[in-house]
Short mmCIF file of C-alpha atoms in Angstrom, two decimals:
data_model
loop_
_atom_site.label_atom_id
_atom_site.label_comp_id
_atom_site.label_asym_id
_atom_site.label_seq_id
_atom_site.Cartn_x
_atom_site.Cartn_y
_atom_site.Cartn_z
CA MET P 17 -22.63 9.11 -10.28
CA THR P 18 -25.22 9.45 -7.49
CA ASP P 19 -25.83 6.90 -4.75
CA THR P 20 -29.28 6.28 -6.28
CA THR P 21 -27.71 5.33 -9.61
CA ARG P 22 -25.30 3.00 -7.86
CA GLU P 23 -28.07 1.32 -5.91
CA ASP P 24 -30.28 0.99 -8.99
CA GLY P 25 -27.41 -0.65 -10.83
CA LEU P 26 -26.82 -3.07 -7.98
CA ALA P 27 -30.50 -3.92 -7.66
CA ALA P 28 -30.54 -5.09 -11.28
CA VAL P 29 -27.68 -7.58 -10.80
CA LEU P 30 -27.95 -8.52 -7.12
CA PRO P 31 -30.36 -11.47 -7.55
CA THR P 32 -28.01 -13.03 -10.11
CA LEU P 33 -24.96 -12.46 -7.92
CA SER P 34 -26.68 -13.78 -4.82
CA GLY P 35 -27.66 -16.95 -6.62
CA ALA P 36 -24.25 -17.43 -8.21
CA PHE P 37 -22.32 -17.05 -4.95
CA GLY P 38 -24.92 -18.81 -2.77
CA LEU P 39 -25.52 -15.80 -0.53
CA GLY P 40 -29.20 -16.45 0.10
CA GLU P 41 -31.72 -13.69 0.75
CA VAL P 42 -30.12 -10.23 0.89
CA ARG P 43 -31.51 -8.48 3.96
CA ASP P 44 -29.48 -5.28 3.89
CA GLN P 45 -27.06 -3.56 1.54
CA ARG P 46 -24.90 -0.48 2.01
CA PHE P 47 -22.73 1.27 -0.54
CA LEU P 48 -19.23 2.06 0.76
CA ALA P 49 -18.45 5.55 -0.47
CA HIS P 50 -14.80 5.53 0.70
CA GLY P 51 -13.64 3.02 -1.91
CA LEU P 52 -11.02 4.76 -4.07
CA MET P 53 -10.67 2.54 -7.13
CA ASN P 54 -13.56 0.07 -7.30
CA ARG P 55 -17.19 0.10 -6.11
CA ASN P 56 -17.99 -1.81 -2.95
CA TRP P 57 -21.03 -2.76 -0.87
CA ARG P 58 -21.59 -4.36 2.50
CA LEU P 59 -24.23 -7.09 2.23
CA VAL P 60 -26.11 -8.73 5.08
CA THR P 61 -27.62 -11.98 3.83
CA ALA P 62 -29.22 -15.17 5.09
CA THR P 63 -25.81 -16.88 5.09
CA GLY P 64 -23.63 -14.13 6.54
CA VAL P 65 -22.14 -10.67 6.05
CA TYR P 66 -20.06 -10.06 2.92
CA ALA P 67 -18.16 -7.44 0.96
CA LEU P 68 -19.27 -7.22 -2.67
CA LYS P 69 -16.86 -5.59 -5.09
CA GLU P 70 -17.60 -4.37 -8.59
CA ILE P 71 -14.26 -4.51 -10.39
CA THR P 72 -13.48 -1.39 -12.40
CA ASP P 73 -9.73 -0.88 -12.06
CA VAL P 74 -8.06 -4.18 -13.03
CA PRO P 75 -8.55 -6.63 -15.93
CA LEU P 76 -10.73 -9.53 -14.85
CA PRO P 77 -8.17 -12.28 -15.69
CA LYS P 78 -5.71 -10.57 -13.35
CA VAL P 79 -8.35 -10.35 -10.61
CA ARG P 80 -9.07 -14.08 -10.94
CA ARG P 81 -5.35 -14.79 -10.69
CA ASN P 82 -4.94 -12.67 -7.58
CA LEU P 83 -8.00 -14.07 -5.80
CA THR P 84 -6.68 -17.61 -6.24
CA VAL P 85 -3.55 -16.57 -4.33
CA LEU P 86 -5.68 -15.40 -1.38
CA VAL P 87 -7.21 -18.85 -0.97
CA ASP P 88 -3.77 -20.43 -0.52
CA LEU P 89 -2.52 -17.69 1.79
CA ALA P 90 -5.60 -17.95 3.99
CA ARG P 91 -5.03 -21.71 4.37
CA GLU P 92 -1.56 -20.92 5.74
CA GLY P 93 -2.97 -18.58 8.36
CA VAL P 94 -2.05 -15.30 6.67
CA PRO P 95 -4.80 -12.79 7.57
CA VAL P 96 -6.48 -12.41 4.19
CA PRO P 97 -10.19 -12.86 3.38
CA ALA P 98 -10.69 -15.96 1.22
CA PRO P 99 -13.01 -15.15 -1.72
CA LEU P 100 -16.22 -17.04 -2.45
CA PHE P 101 -16.68 -18.90 -5.73
CA ASP P 102 -19.64 -19.87 -7.87
CA ALA P 103 -20.83 -23.38 -8.75
CA GLY P 104 -18.23 -23.61 -11.49
CA GLY P 105 -15.36 -22.60 -9.22
CA ASP P 106 -15.02 -19.08 -10.65
CA ARG P 107 -14.22 -16.34 -8.14
CA VAL P 108 -15.39 -13.58 -10.48
CA VAL P 109 -18.96 -13.54 -11.81
CA GLU P 110 -19.70 -11.40 -14.86
CA VAL P 111 -23.12 -9.77 -15.18
CA GLY P 112 -24.08 -7.10 -17.67
CA GLY P 113 -20.52 -6.70 -18.90
CA ARG P 114 -19.09 -6.12 -15.41
CA GLY P 115 -17.18 -8.37 -13.05
CA TYR P 116 -17.98 -8.94 -9.36
CA CYS P 117 -16.35 -10.83 -6.51
CA VAL P 118 -17.50 -11.51 -2.95
CA LEU P 119 -15.44 -11.92 0.22
CA PRO P 120 -16.36 -12.42 3.87
CA TRP P 121 -16.84 -9.14 5.71
CA VAL P 122 -14.10 -8.38 8.24
CA ASP P 123 -14.71 -5.91 11.06
CA GLY P 124 -11.79 -3.68 11.94
CA GLU P 125 -10.28 -0.24 11.60
CA HIS P 126 -7.55 1.44 9.60
CA VAL P 127 -4.80 2.83 11.87
CA GLN P 128 -1.94 4.98 10.65
CA GLY P 129 1.50 3.49 11.24
CA THR P 130 2.57 6.39 13.42
CA ASP P 131 -0.28 5.61 15.83
CA LEU P 132 0.94 2.06 16.48
CA PRO P 133 3.06 1.20 19.54
CA LEU P 134 6.53 -0.07 18.68
CA ASP P 135 5.74 -3.72 19.42
CA GLN P 136 2.86 -3.62 16.92
CA VAL P 137 5.12 -1.89 14.39
CA ARG P 138 7.61 -4.77 14.70
CA ASP P 139 4.76 -7.24 14.30
CA LEU P 140 3.70 -5.39 11.14
CA GLY P 141 7.18 -5.78 9.68
CA ALA P 142 7.19 -9.48 10.55
CA LEU P 143 3.75 -9.87 8.91
CA LEU P 144 5.09 -8.40 5.66
CA GLY P 145 7.96 -10.88 5.84
CA ARG P 146 5.55 -13.79 6.35
CA LEU P 147 3.44 -12.52 3.48
CA HIS P 148 6.47 -12.51 1.18
CA GLU P 149 7.37 -16.02 2.31
CA GLY P 150 3.81 -17.17 1.61
CA LEU P 151 3.92 -15.63 -1.85
CA ARG P 152 7.14 -17.54 -2.56
CA ARG P 153 5.12 -20.73 -2.21
CA HIS P 154 1.78 -19.56 -3.57
CA GLY P 155 2.53 -16.80 -6.05
CA PRO P 156 0.33 -16.72 -9.16
CA GLY P 157 3.19 -17.86 -11.39
CA PRO P 158 6.92 -18.46 -11.60
CA VAL P 159 9.25 -15.64 -10.65
CA PRO P 160 11.29 -14.41 -13.65
CA GLU P 161 14.89 -15.56 -13.71
CA ARG P 162 16.08 -11.99 -14.13
CA ALA P 163 15.40 -9.33 -11.54
CA PRO P 164 13.03 -6.50 -12.51
CA VAL P 165 14.98 -3.50 -13.75
CA ALA P 166 14.01 0.02 -12.68
CA GLU P 167 14.62 3.11 -14.74
CA VAL P 168 16.83 5.39 -12.66
CA ARG P 169 16.73 8.89 -14.12
CA ASP P 170 19.97 10.86 -14.38
CA VAL P 171 20.19 13.72 -11.86
CA ALA P 172 20.80 16.35 -14.53
CA GLU P 173 17.85 15.08 -16.57
CA ALA P 174 15.56 15.23 -13.56
CA ASP P 175 16.73 18.74 -12.74
CA ARG P 176 16.11 19.91 -16.32
CA ALA P 177 12.59 18.49 -16.18
CA ALA P 178 11.92 20.30 -12.90
CA ALA P 179 13.32 23.54 -14.30
CA ALA P 180 11.16 23.26 -17.42
CA LEU P 181 8.07 22.70 -15.31
CA ALA P 182 8.96 25.62 -13.03
CA GLY P 183 9.33 27.83 -16.10
CA ARG P 184 5.69 27.21 -16.97
CA LEU P 185 4.51 28.63 -13.64
CA PRO P 186 3.83 32.35 -13.10
CA SER P 187 6.83 34.21 -11.68
CA ASP P 188 4.62 35.46 -8.83
CA PRO P 189 1.86 32.86 -8.28
CA VAL P 190 -1.41 34.20 -6.91
CA SER P 191 -3.35 31.04 -6.10
CA ASP P 192 -2.54 28.76 -3.18
CA LEU P 193 -2.06 25.90 -5.63
CA GLY P 194 0.41 27.90 -7.70
CA LYS P 195 2.36 28.93 -4.61
CA ALA P 196 2.47 25.35 -3.33
CA ALA P 197 3.63 24.04 -6.72
CA ALA P 198 6.42 26.62 -6.97
CA GLU P 199 7.55 25.88 -3.41
CA ALA P 200 7.50 22.12 -4.03
CA LEU P 201 9.55 22.43 -7.23
CA ARG P 202 12.16 24.60 -5.52
CA GLY P 203 12.36 22.14 -2.69
CA ARG P 204 12.66 19.11 -4.98
CA ARG P 205 15.45 20.70 -7.01
CA GLY P 206 17.33 21.42 -3.79
CA LEU P 207 16.90 17.81 -2.68
CA LEU P 208 18.10 16.55 -6.07
CA ALA P 209 21.33 18.45 -5.60
CA ARG P 210 21.71 17.50 -1.94
CA TYR P 211 21.24 13.76 -2.45
CA ALA P 212 22.61 13.30 -5.95
CA ASP P 213 25.36 10.97 -4.72
CA THR P 214 22.90 8.60 -3.03
CA ARG P 215 20.95 7.58 -6.11
CA PRO P 216 20.96 3.82 -6.80
CA ASP P 217 23.80 2.45 -8.91
CA GLY P 218 21.96 1.28 -12.00
CA GLY P 219 18.53 -0.22 -12.31
CA VAL P 220 19.15 -3.82 -11.15
CA PRO P 221 18.26 -4.33 -7.45
CA ALA P 222 20.90 -5.71 -5.14
CA GLY P 223 18.62 -7.92 -3.06
CA PRO P 224 16.13 -10.76 -3.56
CA TYR P 225 12.87 -10.24 -5.41
CA GLY P 226 9.58 -12.07 -5.83
CA TRP P 227 5.83 -11.67 -5.64
CA THR P 228 4.78 -8.74 -3.44
CA HIS P 229 1.50 -7.15 -2.36
CA GLY P 230 2.22 -3.81 -4.06
CA ASP P 231 0.30 -1.49 -1.71
CA PHE P 232 0.94 -2.65 1.86
CA GLN P 233 -0.19 0.40 3.85
CA TYR P 234 -2.70 1.27 6.54
CA ARG P 235 -5.63 1.92 4.22
CA ASN P 236 -5.33 -1.70 3.10
CA LEU P 237 -4.91 -3.17 6.58
CA LEU P 238 -7.75 -3.87 9.00
CA ARG P 239 -6.78 -4.02 12.67
CA ARG P 240 -8.67 -5.29 15.69
CA ASP P 241 -7.46 -5.82 19.27
CA GLY P 242 -3.93 -4.74 18.42
CA ARG P 243 -3.33 -7.02 15.45
CA VAL P 244 -3.91 -7.12 11.71
CA VAL P 245 -7.00 -9.18 10.91
CA ALA P 246 -7.12 -8.61 7.14
CA VAL P 247 -4.74 -7.52 4.39
CA LEU P 248 -6.90 -5.99 1.64
CA ASP P 249 -6.66 -4.78 -1.96
CA TRP P 250 -4.49 -7.26 -3.87
CA ASP P 251 -4.96 -5.54 -7.22
CA ARG P 252 -1.27 -4.50 -7.35
CA LEU P 253 0.15 -7.98 -6.75
CA GLY P 254 3.36 -8.19 -8.78
CA VAL P 255 7.05 -9.13 -8.90
CA ARG P 256 9.31 -6.55 -7.23
CA PRO P 257 12.45 -6.41 -5.08
CA TYR P 258 11.49 -7.23 -1.48
CA GLY P 259 13.49 -4.24 -0.30
CA GLU P 260 11.39 -1.96 -2.48
CA GLU P 261 8.17 -3.00 -0.74
CA VAL P 262 9.80 -2.66 2.68
CA ALA P 263 11.06 0.84 1.87
CA ARG P 264 7.84 1.97 0.22
CA THR P 265 5.77 0.68 3.13
CA ALA P 266 7.98 2.55 5.59
CA GLN P 267 7.63 5.68 3.46
CA VAL P 268 3.83 5.54 3.43
CA GLN P 269 3.23 4.17 6.93
CA PHE P 270 5.54 6.36 8.98
CA GLY P 271 5.52 9.73 7.24
CA VAL P 272 2.94 12.05 8.83
CA GLY P 273 2.92 15.78 9.44
CA GLY P 274 5.88 16.44 7.17
CA ALA P 275 8.34 14.14 8.94
CA PHE P 276 9.23 10.48 9.28
CA ASP P 277 9.14 8.64 12.60
CA LEU P 278 12.51 6.93 12.42
CA ASP P 279 12.03 4.83 15.57
CA ARG P 280 9.06 3.19 13.92
CA VAL P 281 10.90 2.78 10.63
CA ALA P 282 13.65 0.99 12.56
CA ALA P 283 11.17 -1.23 14.42
CA PHE P 284 9.37 -2.11 11.19
CA CYS P 285 12.63 -3.05 9.44
CA SER P 286 13.72 -5.07 12.47
CA GLY P 287 10.44 -7.02 12.43
CA TYR P 288 10.73 -7.74 8.73
CA ARG P 289 14.34 -8.85 9.02
CA SER P 290 13.42 -11.28 11.79
CA VAL P 291 11.65 -13.23 9.02
CA ILE P 292 13.64 -12.35 5.87
CA ASP P 293 17.08 -11.02 6.74
CA LEU P 294 17.74 -8.50 4.02
CA SER P 295 21.16 -6.95 4.41
CA ALA P 296 21.62 -3.22 4.91
CA GLY P 297 23.04 -2.97 1.40
CA GLU P 298 20.03 -4.74 -0.09
CA LEU P 299 17.66 -2.30 1.58
CA THR P 300 19.58 0.89 0.96
CA ASP P 301 19.91 0.09 -2.76
CA VAL P 302 16.17 0.24 -3.36
CA ASP P 303 14.41 2.90 -5.36
CA PRO P 304 10.72 2.88 -4.37
CA PRO P 305 8.42 5.01 -6.52
CA PRO P 306 7.14 8.15 -4.77
CA ARG P 307 3.58 7.92 -3.49
CA ILE P 308 2.12 11.41 -3.73
CA SER P 309 -1.49 12.08 -2.83
CA ALA P 310 -3.64 14.76 -1.28
CA ASP P 311 -2.54 13.81 2.24
CA SER P 312 1.13 13.09 1.47
CA PRO P 313 3.57 14.73 3.90
CA ARG P 314 4.90 18.01 2.53
CA PRO P 315 8.66 18.64 2.54
CA GLN P 316 9.85 20.77 5.44
CA PRO P 317 13.04 21.05 7.50
CA VAL P 318 13.16 18.66 10.45
CA PRO P 319 16.10 19.30 12.80
CA GLY P 320 17.93 16.07 13.48
CA GLY P 321 15.65 14.00 11.28
CA VAL P 322 14.57 13.32 7.72
CA SER P 323 11.84 15.30 6.01
CA ALA P 324 9.06 13.65 4.09
CA GLY P 325 10.17 15.49 0.99
CA GLU P 326 13.57 13.84 1.16
CA ALA P 327 12.10 10.37 1.30
CA ALA P 328 9.53 11.23 -1.38
CA LEU P 329 12.39 11.50 -3.86
CA GLY P 330 12.55 7.73 -3.75
CA TRP P 331 16.27 7.83 -2.95
CA VAL P 332 16.05 6.52 0.61
CA GLY P 333 19.57 5.15 0.92
CA VAL P 334 20.89 7.74 3.36
CA TRP P 335 18.13 7.58 5.94
CA PHE P 336 17.56 3.85 5.54
CA ARG P 337 21.25 3.22 6.16
CA ALA P 338 21.12 5.32 9.33
CA VAL P 339 17.94 3.64 10.55
CA LEU P 340 19.26 0.15 9.82
CA VAL P 341 22.26 0.76 12.03
CA GLY P 342 19.84 1.60 14.81
CA SER P 343 17.70 -1.47 14.08
CA ARG P 344 20.73 -3.71 14.58
CA GLY P 345 21.32 -2.09 17.97
CA VAL P 346 24.83 -0.92 17.05
CA ASP P 347 24.89 2.83 17.39
CA ARG P 348 21.72 4.88 17.14
CA LEU P 349 22.29 7.54 14.51
CA CYS P 350 18.76 8.92 14.26
CA ALA P 351 16.42 10.11 16.97
CA VAL P 352 12.68 9.83 16.61
CA VAL P 353 11.26 12.59 14.49
CA PRO P 354 8.32 14.23 16.29
CA THR P 355 5.09 14.81 14.45
CA PRO P 356 3.36 17.63 16.36
CA GLY P 357 -0.40 17.68 16.34
CA ARG P 358 -0.70 14.14 15.04
CA ARG P 359 -4.23 12.81 15.30
CA ARG P 360 -5.46 9.27 15.29
CA SER P 361 -7.06 8.45 11.94
CA THR P 362 -9.29 5.41 11.93
CA ARG P 363 -12.38 4.18 10.12
CA SER P 364 -14.53 1.20 10.84
CA VAL P 365 -14.74 -0.55 7.50
CA GLY P 366 -14.78 -4.02 6.07
CA SER P 367 -12.86 -6.12 3.66
CA LEU P 368 -11.92 -5.36 0.05
CA VAL P 369 -12.46 -1.62 0.12
CA ALA P 370 -10.20 -0.21 -2.58
#
């Protein structure tokens, strides 16, 4: 879809949306091309600057539920943008068969976790803890009496699946993609064998669980003057083990250039545990789902450290256990893993870009 098509579509519904949300005259509008899941615009109006989101990725009842949570969290001082509502109190307005919501625009930048100084990394962990505490009080519904159960695949089954997939590749790949796929499969099968004894014992988590953000990572965090000013993209709000979100956040935030920065993982865990004191056992039992994307760290040997490929298996018990010992100040088992050639990656964007 071209930018012209997007703007034409917005022009047809913007007067209705402006009237419904009380935005006043729209003086400027800009489509935000970096939104991954939904379509977003920055609006300058007579009453202020806003982020307009056309919802395409989540059912509208779920969006309404999640936006209500933001109002309560914002009242408690958690840095989230409180959504606007129409005259009837609805935070989602439907026009032409599509749903839209509006939030205040927040100026800031996205900063990778490995670019943060250690004190800000600890603060980030503490913020996640405060967010979980806030969701205990203001979650969109009761937490189930039984913990969520994860499917933990048998090692032999996973290895057979990898072998079957490898068998479908050419024996001597020609393309770069084919070569990368063959290399990745070989590496993953080696990691399966190496860490088979660290897989979680069963699918029931050892630690506490409750409502969690679901995608707490730098692309969904706006920073300004050394602090987080907005936590964005609440589409994945759901009930999970707290340890899973801590581990997954560490995996996404601190894995760059093929390696994980263990000093920052330790600082992040320490900050979180200053608010919610998960035990080492509760954290090392988690099984976060791998997050693989175009810019995911590729597996490679890291002397004295942990490769991104190892953590991408989702079985993070070994390295989390080592890091947690360091975070308690007992006996540092892991040195920081260098990430040569790391570059600062920031973008000036506003709220609700997803």
